[in-house]
mmCIF file of C-alpha atoms and ligand atoms in Angstrom:
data_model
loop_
_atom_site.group_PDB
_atom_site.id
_atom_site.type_symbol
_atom_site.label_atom_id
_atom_site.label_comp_id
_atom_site.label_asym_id
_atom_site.label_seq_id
_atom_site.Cartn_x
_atom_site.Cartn_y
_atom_site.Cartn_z
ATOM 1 C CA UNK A 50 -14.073 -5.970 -37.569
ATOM 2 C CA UNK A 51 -15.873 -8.624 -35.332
ATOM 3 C CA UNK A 52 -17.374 -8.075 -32.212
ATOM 4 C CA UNK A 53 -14.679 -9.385 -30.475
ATOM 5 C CA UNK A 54 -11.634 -9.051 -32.707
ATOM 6 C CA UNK A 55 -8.951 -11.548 -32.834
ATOM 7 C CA UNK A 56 -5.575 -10.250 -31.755
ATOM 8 C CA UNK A 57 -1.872 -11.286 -32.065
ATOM 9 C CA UNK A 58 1.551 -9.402 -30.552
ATOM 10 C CA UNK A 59 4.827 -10.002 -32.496
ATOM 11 C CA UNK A 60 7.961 -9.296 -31.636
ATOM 12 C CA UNK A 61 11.028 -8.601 -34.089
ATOM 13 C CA UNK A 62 14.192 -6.924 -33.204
ATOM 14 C CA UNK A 63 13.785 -5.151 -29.333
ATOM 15 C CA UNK A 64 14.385 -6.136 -25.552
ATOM 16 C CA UNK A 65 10.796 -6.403 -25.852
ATOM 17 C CA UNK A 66 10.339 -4.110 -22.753
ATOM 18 C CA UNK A 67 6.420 -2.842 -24.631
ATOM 19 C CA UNK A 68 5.215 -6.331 -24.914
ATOM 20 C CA UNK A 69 6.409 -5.863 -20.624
ATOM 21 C CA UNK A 70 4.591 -2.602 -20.427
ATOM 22 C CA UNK A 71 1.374 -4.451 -21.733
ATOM 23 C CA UNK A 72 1.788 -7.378 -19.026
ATOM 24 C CA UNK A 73 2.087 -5.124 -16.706
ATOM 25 C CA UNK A 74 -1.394 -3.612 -17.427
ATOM 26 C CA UNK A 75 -2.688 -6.741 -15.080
ATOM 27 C CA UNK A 76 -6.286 -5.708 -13.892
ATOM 28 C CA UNK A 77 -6.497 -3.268 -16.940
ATOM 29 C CA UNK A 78 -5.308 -6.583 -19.203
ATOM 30 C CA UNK A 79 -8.169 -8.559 -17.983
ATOM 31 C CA UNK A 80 -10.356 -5.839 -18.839
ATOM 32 C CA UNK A 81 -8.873 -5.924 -22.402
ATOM 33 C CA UNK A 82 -9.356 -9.794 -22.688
ATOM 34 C CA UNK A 83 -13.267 -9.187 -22.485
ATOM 35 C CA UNK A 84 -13.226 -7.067 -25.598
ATOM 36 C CA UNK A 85 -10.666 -8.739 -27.411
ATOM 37 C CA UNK A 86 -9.569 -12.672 -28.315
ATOM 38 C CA UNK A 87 -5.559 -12.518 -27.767
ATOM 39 C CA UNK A 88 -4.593 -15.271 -29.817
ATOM 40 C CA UNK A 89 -0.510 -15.287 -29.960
ATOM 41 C CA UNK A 90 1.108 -13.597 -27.789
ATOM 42 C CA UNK A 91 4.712 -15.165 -26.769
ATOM 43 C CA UNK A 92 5.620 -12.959 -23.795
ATOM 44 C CA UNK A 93 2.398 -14.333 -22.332
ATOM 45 C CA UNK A 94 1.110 -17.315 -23.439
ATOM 46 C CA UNK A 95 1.507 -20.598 -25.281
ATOM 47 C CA UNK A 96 -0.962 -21.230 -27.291
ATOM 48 C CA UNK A 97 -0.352 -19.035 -31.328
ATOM 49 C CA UNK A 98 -2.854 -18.448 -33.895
ATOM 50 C CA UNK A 99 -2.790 -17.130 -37.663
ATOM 51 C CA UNK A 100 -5.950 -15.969 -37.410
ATOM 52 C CA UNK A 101 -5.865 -12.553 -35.945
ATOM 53 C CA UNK A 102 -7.692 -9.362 -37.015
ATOM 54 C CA UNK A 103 -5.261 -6.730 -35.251
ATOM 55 C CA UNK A 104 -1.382 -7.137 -35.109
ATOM 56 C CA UNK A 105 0.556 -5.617 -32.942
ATOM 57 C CA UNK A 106 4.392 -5.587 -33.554
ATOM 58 C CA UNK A 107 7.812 -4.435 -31.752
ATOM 59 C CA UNK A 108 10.845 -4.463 -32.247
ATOM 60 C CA UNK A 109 12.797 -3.396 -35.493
ATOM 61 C CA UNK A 110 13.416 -5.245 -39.120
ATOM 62 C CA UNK A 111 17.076 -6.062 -39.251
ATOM 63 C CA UNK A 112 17.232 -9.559 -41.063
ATOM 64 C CA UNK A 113 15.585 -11.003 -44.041
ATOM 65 C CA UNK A 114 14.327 -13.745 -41.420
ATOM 66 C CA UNK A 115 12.368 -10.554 -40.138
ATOM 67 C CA UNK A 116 11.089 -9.482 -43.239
ATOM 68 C CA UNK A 117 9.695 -12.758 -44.141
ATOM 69 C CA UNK A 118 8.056 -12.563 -40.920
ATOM 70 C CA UNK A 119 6.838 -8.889 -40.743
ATOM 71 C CA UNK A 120 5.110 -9.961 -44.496
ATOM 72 C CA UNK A 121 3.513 -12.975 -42.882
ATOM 73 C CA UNK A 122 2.155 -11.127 -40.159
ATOM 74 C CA UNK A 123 1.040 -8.093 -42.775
ATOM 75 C CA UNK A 124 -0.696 -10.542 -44.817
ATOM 76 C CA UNK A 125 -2.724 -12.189 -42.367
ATOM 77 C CA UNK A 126 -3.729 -8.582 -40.787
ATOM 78 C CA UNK A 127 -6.378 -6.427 -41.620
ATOM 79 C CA UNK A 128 -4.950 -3.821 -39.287
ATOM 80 C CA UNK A 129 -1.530 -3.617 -38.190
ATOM 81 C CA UNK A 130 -0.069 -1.490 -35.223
ATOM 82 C CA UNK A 131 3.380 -0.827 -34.585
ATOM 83 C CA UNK A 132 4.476 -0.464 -30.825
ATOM 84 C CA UNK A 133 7.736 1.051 -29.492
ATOM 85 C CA UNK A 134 10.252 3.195 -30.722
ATOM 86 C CA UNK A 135 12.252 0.254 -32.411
ATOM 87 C CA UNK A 136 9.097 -0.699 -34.699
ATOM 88 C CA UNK A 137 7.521 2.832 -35.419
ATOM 89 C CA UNK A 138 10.905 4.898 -36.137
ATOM 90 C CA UNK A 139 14.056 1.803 -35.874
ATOM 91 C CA UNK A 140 14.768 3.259 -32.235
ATOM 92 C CA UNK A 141 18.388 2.806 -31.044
ATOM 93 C CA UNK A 142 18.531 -0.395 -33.269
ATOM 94 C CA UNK A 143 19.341 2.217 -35.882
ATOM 95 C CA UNK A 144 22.393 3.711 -34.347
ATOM 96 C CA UNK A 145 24.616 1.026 -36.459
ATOM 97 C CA UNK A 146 22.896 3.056 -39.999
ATOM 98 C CA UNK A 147 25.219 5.342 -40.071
ATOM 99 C CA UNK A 148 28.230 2.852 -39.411
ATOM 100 C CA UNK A 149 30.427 0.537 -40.679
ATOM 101 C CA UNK A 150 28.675 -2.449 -40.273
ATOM 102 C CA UNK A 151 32.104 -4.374 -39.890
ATOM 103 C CA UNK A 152 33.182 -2.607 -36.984
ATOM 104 C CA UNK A 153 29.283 -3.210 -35.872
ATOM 105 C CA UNK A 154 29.523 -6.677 -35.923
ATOM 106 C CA UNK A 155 32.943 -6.959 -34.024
ATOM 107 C CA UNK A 156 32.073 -4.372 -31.371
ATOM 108 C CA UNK A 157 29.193 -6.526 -30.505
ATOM 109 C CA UNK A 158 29.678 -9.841 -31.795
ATOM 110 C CA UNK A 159 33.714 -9.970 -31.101
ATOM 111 C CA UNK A 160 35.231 -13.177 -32.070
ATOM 112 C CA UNK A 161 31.276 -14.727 -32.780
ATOM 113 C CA UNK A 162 31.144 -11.724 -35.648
ATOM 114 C CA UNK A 163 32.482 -15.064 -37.553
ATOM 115 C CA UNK A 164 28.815 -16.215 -37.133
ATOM 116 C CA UNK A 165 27.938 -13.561 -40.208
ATOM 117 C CA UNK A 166 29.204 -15.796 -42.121
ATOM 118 C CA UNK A 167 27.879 -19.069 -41.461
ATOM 119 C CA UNK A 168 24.504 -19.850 -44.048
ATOM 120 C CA UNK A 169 23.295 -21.811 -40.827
ATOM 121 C CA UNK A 170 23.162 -19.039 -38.171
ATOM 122 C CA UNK A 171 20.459 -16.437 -38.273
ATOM 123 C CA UNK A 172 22.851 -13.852 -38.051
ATOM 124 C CA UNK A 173 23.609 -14.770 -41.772
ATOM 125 C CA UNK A 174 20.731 -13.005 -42.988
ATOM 126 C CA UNK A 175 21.590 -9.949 -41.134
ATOM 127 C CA UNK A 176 20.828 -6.070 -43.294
ATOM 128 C CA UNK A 177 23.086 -3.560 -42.509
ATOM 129 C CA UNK A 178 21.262 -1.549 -40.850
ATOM 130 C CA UNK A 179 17.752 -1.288 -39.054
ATOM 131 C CA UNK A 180 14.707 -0.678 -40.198
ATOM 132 C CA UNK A 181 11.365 0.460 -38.992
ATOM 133 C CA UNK A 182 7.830 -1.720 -39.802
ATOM 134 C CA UNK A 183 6.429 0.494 -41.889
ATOM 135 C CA UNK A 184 9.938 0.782 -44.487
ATOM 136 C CA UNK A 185 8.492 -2.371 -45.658
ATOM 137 C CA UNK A 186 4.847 -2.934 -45.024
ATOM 138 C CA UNK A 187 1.403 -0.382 -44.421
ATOM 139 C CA UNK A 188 1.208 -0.124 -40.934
ATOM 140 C CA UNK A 189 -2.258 1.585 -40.145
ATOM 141 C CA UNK A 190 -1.194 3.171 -36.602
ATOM 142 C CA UNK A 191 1.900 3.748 -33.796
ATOM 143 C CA UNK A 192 2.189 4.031 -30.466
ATOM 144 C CA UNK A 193 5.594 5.602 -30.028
ATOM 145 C CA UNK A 194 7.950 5.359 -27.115
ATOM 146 C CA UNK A 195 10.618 3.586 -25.481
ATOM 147 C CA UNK A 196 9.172 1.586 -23.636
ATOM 148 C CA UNK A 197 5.312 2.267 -24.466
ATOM 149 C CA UNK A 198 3.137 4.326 -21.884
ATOM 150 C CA UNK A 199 0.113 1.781 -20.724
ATOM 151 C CA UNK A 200 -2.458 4.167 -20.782
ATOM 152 C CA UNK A 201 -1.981 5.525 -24.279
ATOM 153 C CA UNK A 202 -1.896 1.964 -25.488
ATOM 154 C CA UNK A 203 -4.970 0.990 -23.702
ATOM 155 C CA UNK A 204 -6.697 4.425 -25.322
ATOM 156 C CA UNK A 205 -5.999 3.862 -28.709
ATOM 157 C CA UNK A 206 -7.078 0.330 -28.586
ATOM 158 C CA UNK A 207 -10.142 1.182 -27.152
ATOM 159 C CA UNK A 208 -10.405 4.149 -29.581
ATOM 160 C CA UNK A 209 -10.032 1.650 -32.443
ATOM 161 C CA UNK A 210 -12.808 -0.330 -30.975
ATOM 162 C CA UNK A 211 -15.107 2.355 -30.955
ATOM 163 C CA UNK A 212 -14.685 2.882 -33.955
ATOM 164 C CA UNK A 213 -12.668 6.320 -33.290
ATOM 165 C CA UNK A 214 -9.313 7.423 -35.085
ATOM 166 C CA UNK A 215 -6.182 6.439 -33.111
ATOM 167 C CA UNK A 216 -3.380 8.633 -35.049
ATOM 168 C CA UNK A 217 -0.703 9.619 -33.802
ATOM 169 C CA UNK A 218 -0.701 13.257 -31.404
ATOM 170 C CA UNK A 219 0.949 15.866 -32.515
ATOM 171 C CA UNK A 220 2.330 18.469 -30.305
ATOM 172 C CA UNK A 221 5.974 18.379 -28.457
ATOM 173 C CA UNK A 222 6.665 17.457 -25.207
ATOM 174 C CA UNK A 223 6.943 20.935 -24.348
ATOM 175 C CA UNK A 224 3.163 20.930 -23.605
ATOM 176 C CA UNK A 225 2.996 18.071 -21.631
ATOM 177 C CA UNK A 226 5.863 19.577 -19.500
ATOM 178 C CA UNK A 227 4.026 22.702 -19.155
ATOM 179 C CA UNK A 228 1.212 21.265 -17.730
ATOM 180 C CA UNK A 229 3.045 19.020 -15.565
ATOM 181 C CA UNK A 230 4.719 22.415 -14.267
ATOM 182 C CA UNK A 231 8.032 21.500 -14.789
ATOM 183 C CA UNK A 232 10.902 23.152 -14.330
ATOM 184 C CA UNK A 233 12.504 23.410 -18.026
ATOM 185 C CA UNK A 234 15.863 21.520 -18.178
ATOM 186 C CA UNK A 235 17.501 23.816 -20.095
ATOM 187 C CA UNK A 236 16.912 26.188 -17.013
ATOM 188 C CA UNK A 237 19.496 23.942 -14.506
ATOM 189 C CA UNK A 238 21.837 24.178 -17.736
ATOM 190 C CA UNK A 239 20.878 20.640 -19.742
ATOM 191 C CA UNK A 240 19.415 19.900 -23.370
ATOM 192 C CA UNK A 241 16.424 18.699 -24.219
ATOM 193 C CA UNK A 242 14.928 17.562 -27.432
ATOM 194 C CA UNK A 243 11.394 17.630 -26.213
ATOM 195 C CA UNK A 244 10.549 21.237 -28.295
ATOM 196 C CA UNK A 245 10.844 18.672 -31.487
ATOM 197 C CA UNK A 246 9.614 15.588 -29.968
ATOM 198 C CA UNK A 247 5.962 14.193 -30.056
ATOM 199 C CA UNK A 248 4.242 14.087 -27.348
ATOM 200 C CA UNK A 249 0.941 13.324 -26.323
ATOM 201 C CA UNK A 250 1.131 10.201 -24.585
ATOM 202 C CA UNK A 251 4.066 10.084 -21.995
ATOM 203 C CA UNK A 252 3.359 13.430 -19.833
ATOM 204 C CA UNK A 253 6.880 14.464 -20.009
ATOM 205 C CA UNK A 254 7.245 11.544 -17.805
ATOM 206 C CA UNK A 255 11.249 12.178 -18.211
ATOM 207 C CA UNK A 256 11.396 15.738 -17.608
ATOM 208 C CA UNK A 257 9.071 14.941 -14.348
ATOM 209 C CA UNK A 258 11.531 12.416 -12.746
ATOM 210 C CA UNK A 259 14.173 14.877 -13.270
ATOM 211 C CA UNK A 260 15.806 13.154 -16.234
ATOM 212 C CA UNK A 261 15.121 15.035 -19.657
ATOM 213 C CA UNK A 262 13.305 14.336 -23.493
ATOM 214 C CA UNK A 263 15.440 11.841 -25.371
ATOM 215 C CA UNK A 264 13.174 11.651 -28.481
ATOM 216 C CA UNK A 265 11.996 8.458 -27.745
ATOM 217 C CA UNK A 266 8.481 9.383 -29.060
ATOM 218 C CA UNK A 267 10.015 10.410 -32.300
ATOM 219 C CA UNK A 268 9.656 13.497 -33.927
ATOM 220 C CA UNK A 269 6.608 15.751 -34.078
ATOM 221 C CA UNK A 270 5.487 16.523 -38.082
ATOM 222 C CA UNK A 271 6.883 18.998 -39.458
ATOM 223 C CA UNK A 272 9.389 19.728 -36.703
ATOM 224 C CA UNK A 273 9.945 23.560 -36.360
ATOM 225 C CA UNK A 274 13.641 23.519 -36.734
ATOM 226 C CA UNK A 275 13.900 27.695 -36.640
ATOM 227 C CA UNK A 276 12.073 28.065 -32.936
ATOM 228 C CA UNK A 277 14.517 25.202 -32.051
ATOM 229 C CA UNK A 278 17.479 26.782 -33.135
ATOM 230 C CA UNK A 279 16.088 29.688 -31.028
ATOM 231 C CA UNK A 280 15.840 28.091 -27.941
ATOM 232 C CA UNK A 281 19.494 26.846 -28.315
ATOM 233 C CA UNK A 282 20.532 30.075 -28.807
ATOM 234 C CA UNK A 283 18.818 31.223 -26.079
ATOM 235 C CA UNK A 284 20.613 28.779 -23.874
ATOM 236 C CA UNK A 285 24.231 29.128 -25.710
ATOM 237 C CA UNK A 286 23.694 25.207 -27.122
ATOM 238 C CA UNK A 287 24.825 24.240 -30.491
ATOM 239 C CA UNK A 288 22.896 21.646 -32.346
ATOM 240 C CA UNK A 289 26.936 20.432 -32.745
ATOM 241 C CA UNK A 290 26.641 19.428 -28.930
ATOM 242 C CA UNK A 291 23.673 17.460 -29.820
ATOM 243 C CA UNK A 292 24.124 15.068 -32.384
ATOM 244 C CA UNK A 293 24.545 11.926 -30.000
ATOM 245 C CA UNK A 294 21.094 12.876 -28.754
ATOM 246 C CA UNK A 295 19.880 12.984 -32.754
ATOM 247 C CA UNK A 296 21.464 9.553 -33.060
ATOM 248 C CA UNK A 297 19.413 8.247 -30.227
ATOM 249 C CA UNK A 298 16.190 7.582 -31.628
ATOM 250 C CA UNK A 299 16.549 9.794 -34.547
ATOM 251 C CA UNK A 300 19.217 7.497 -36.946
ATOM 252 C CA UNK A 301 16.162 6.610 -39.215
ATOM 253 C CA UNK A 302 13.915 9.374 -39.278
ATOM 254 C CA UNK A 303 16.149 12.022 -39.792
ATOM 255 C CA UNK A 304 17.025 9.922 -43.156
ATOM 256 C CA UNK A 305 13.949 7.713 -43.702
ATOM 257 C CA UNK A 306 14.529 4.853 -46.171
ATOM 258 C CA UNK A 307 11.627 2.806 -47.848
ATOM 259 C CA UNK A 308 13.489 0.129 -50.072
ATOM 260 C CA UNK A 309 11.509 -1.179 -53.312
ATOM 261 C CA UNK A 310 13.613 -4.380 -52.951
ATOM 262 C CA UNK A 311 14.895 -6.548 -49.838
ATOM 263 C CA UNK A 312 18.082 -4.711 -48.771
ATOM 264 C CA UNK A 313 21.017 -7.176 -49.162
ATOM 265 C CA UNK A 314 22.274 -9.523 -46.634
ATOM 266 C CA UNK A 315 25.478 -8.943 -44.841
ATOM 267 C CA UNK A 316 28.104 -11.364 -44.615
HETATM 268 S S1 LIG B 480 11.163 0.546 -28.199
HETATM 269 FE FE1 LIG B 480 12.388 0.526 -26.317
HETATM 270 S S2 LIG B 480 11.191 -0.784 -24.931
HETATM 271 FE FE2 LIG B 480 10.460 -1.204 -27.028
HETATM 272 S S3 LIG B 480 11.661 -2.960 -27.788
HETATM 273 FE FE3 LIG B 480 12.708 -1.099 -28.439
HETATM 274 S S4 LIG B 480 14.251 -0.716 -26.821
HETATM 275 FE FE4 LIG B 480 12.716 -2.130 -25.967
HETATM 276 S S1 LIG B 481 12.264 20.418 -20.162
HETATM 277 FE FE1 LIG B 481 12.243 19.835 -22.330
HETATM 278 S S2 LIG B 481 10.131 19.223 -22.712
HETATM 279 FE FE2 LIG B 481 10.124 20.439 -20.815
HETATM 280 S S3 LIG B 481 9.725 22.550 -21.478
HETATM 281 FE FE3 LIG B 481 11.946 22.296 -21.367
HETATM 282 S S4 LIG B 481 12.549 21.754 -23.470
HETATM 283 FE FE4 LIG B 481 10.338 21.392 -23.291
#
């Protein structure tokens, strides 16, 4: 890598609320601009570049227009990073998988669900369902969430600069509440998928403005599904009761696909 590495942010499909989170960074943004040379970044700026070292990219793969694109970007990168929940694990883009994609398109699209169907709109190319970056391409690290925490994005860049190893933490939530001193939300009688979530990175930041783990971080490895069930016994919850909160952010990662060809377009 150069001494001050070329970088470019991409966005596929996402509300592009991590690109936001980065923006946001302000005084800690200039800092980053001394240490790196941003060369595309839409959100931001004007001017684009091909020639980037590190790629950064949100937002989910749902059209062959995307794939094209997410190739591009892979070829011309010798490191690529996926940000947000809708690039590392499909994020709530991947609630249509499990759907029929017909009663997708009209829920959304209503009458314009016509638009499938036209070789000129974009919406032509559409896959049925959503797919994370790395279904398709090597992506070389994640920072997880929904939308991204500042901090742990400004740590593992600078990690990577170092020349340290910015992989992905792996403990649950759980920790992070702990040590915020939470009160546990299954304790005023909610759920909470934060004993299988990764965590690491947000500080339970949920949980600690009285809301509760969604899975936005996506799932820790190897989630212990027995110690789980425990705790839902514990607390009289059946994993029945939460299957919309699986859905979530879960739709992909519970069943990961990594297709050897271009999944078809939908028309
Ligand atoms: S991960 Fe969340 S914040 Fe990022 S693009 Fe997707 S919906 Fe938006
Ligand atoms: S509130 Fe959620 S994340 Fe916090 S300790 Fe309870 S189950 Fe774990």
């Amino acid at each position: 890598m150069s001494a001050k590495p070329k970088v470019a942010f991409f966005d596929f499909a996402g509300c592009e609320g991590d690109q936001l989170e980065i923006i946001n960074l302000e005084d800690r943004l200039l800092d980053l601009v001394e240490v790196v040379d941003i060369v595309s970044f839409r959100e931001a700026m004007s001017e684009h570049s091909d020639d980037y070292e590190i790629a950064f990219v949100e937002g989910s793969i749902t059209t062959q227009h995307d794939l094209e694109r997410l190739e591009k970007v892979r070829s011309n990168a010798d490191i690529l990073i996926a940000i947000g929940a809708c690039a590392t694990i499909a994020g709530v883009n991947a609630i249509r998988n499990d759907q029929d994609f017909e009663k997708v398109k009209e829920r959304v699209y209503g009458e314009d669900a016509e638009l499938f169907d036209d070789p000129d709109a974009e919406l032509f190319e559409a896959f049925e369902k959503a797919y994370p970056a790395q279904a398709f391409v090597d992506v070389e690290y994640q920072v997880p969430g929904c939308p991204i925490d500042g901090d742990e994005f400004i740590q593992m860049i600078t990690l990577l600069l170092e020349g340290g190893d910015p992989s992905l933490p792996n403990h649950a939530v759980c920790v992070d509440c702990k040590i915020e001193e939470n009160t546990c939300t299954f304790e005023r009688g909610e759920t909470c998928l934060g004993p299988i979530t990764r965590g690491g990175g947000c500080d339970a930041t949920c949980v600690t403005q009285g809301a509760r783990c969604w899975g936005c971080r996506g799932m820790v490895d190897n989630p212990d599904d027995d110690v789980y069930e425990e705790v839902l016994q514990e607390y009289d919850v059946t994993t029945e009761q939460l299957v919309n909160e699986f859905t979530l952010y879960w739709s992909w990662e519970r069943n990961p696909e990594y297709p050897a060809e271009p999944p078809e377009v939908q028309q």
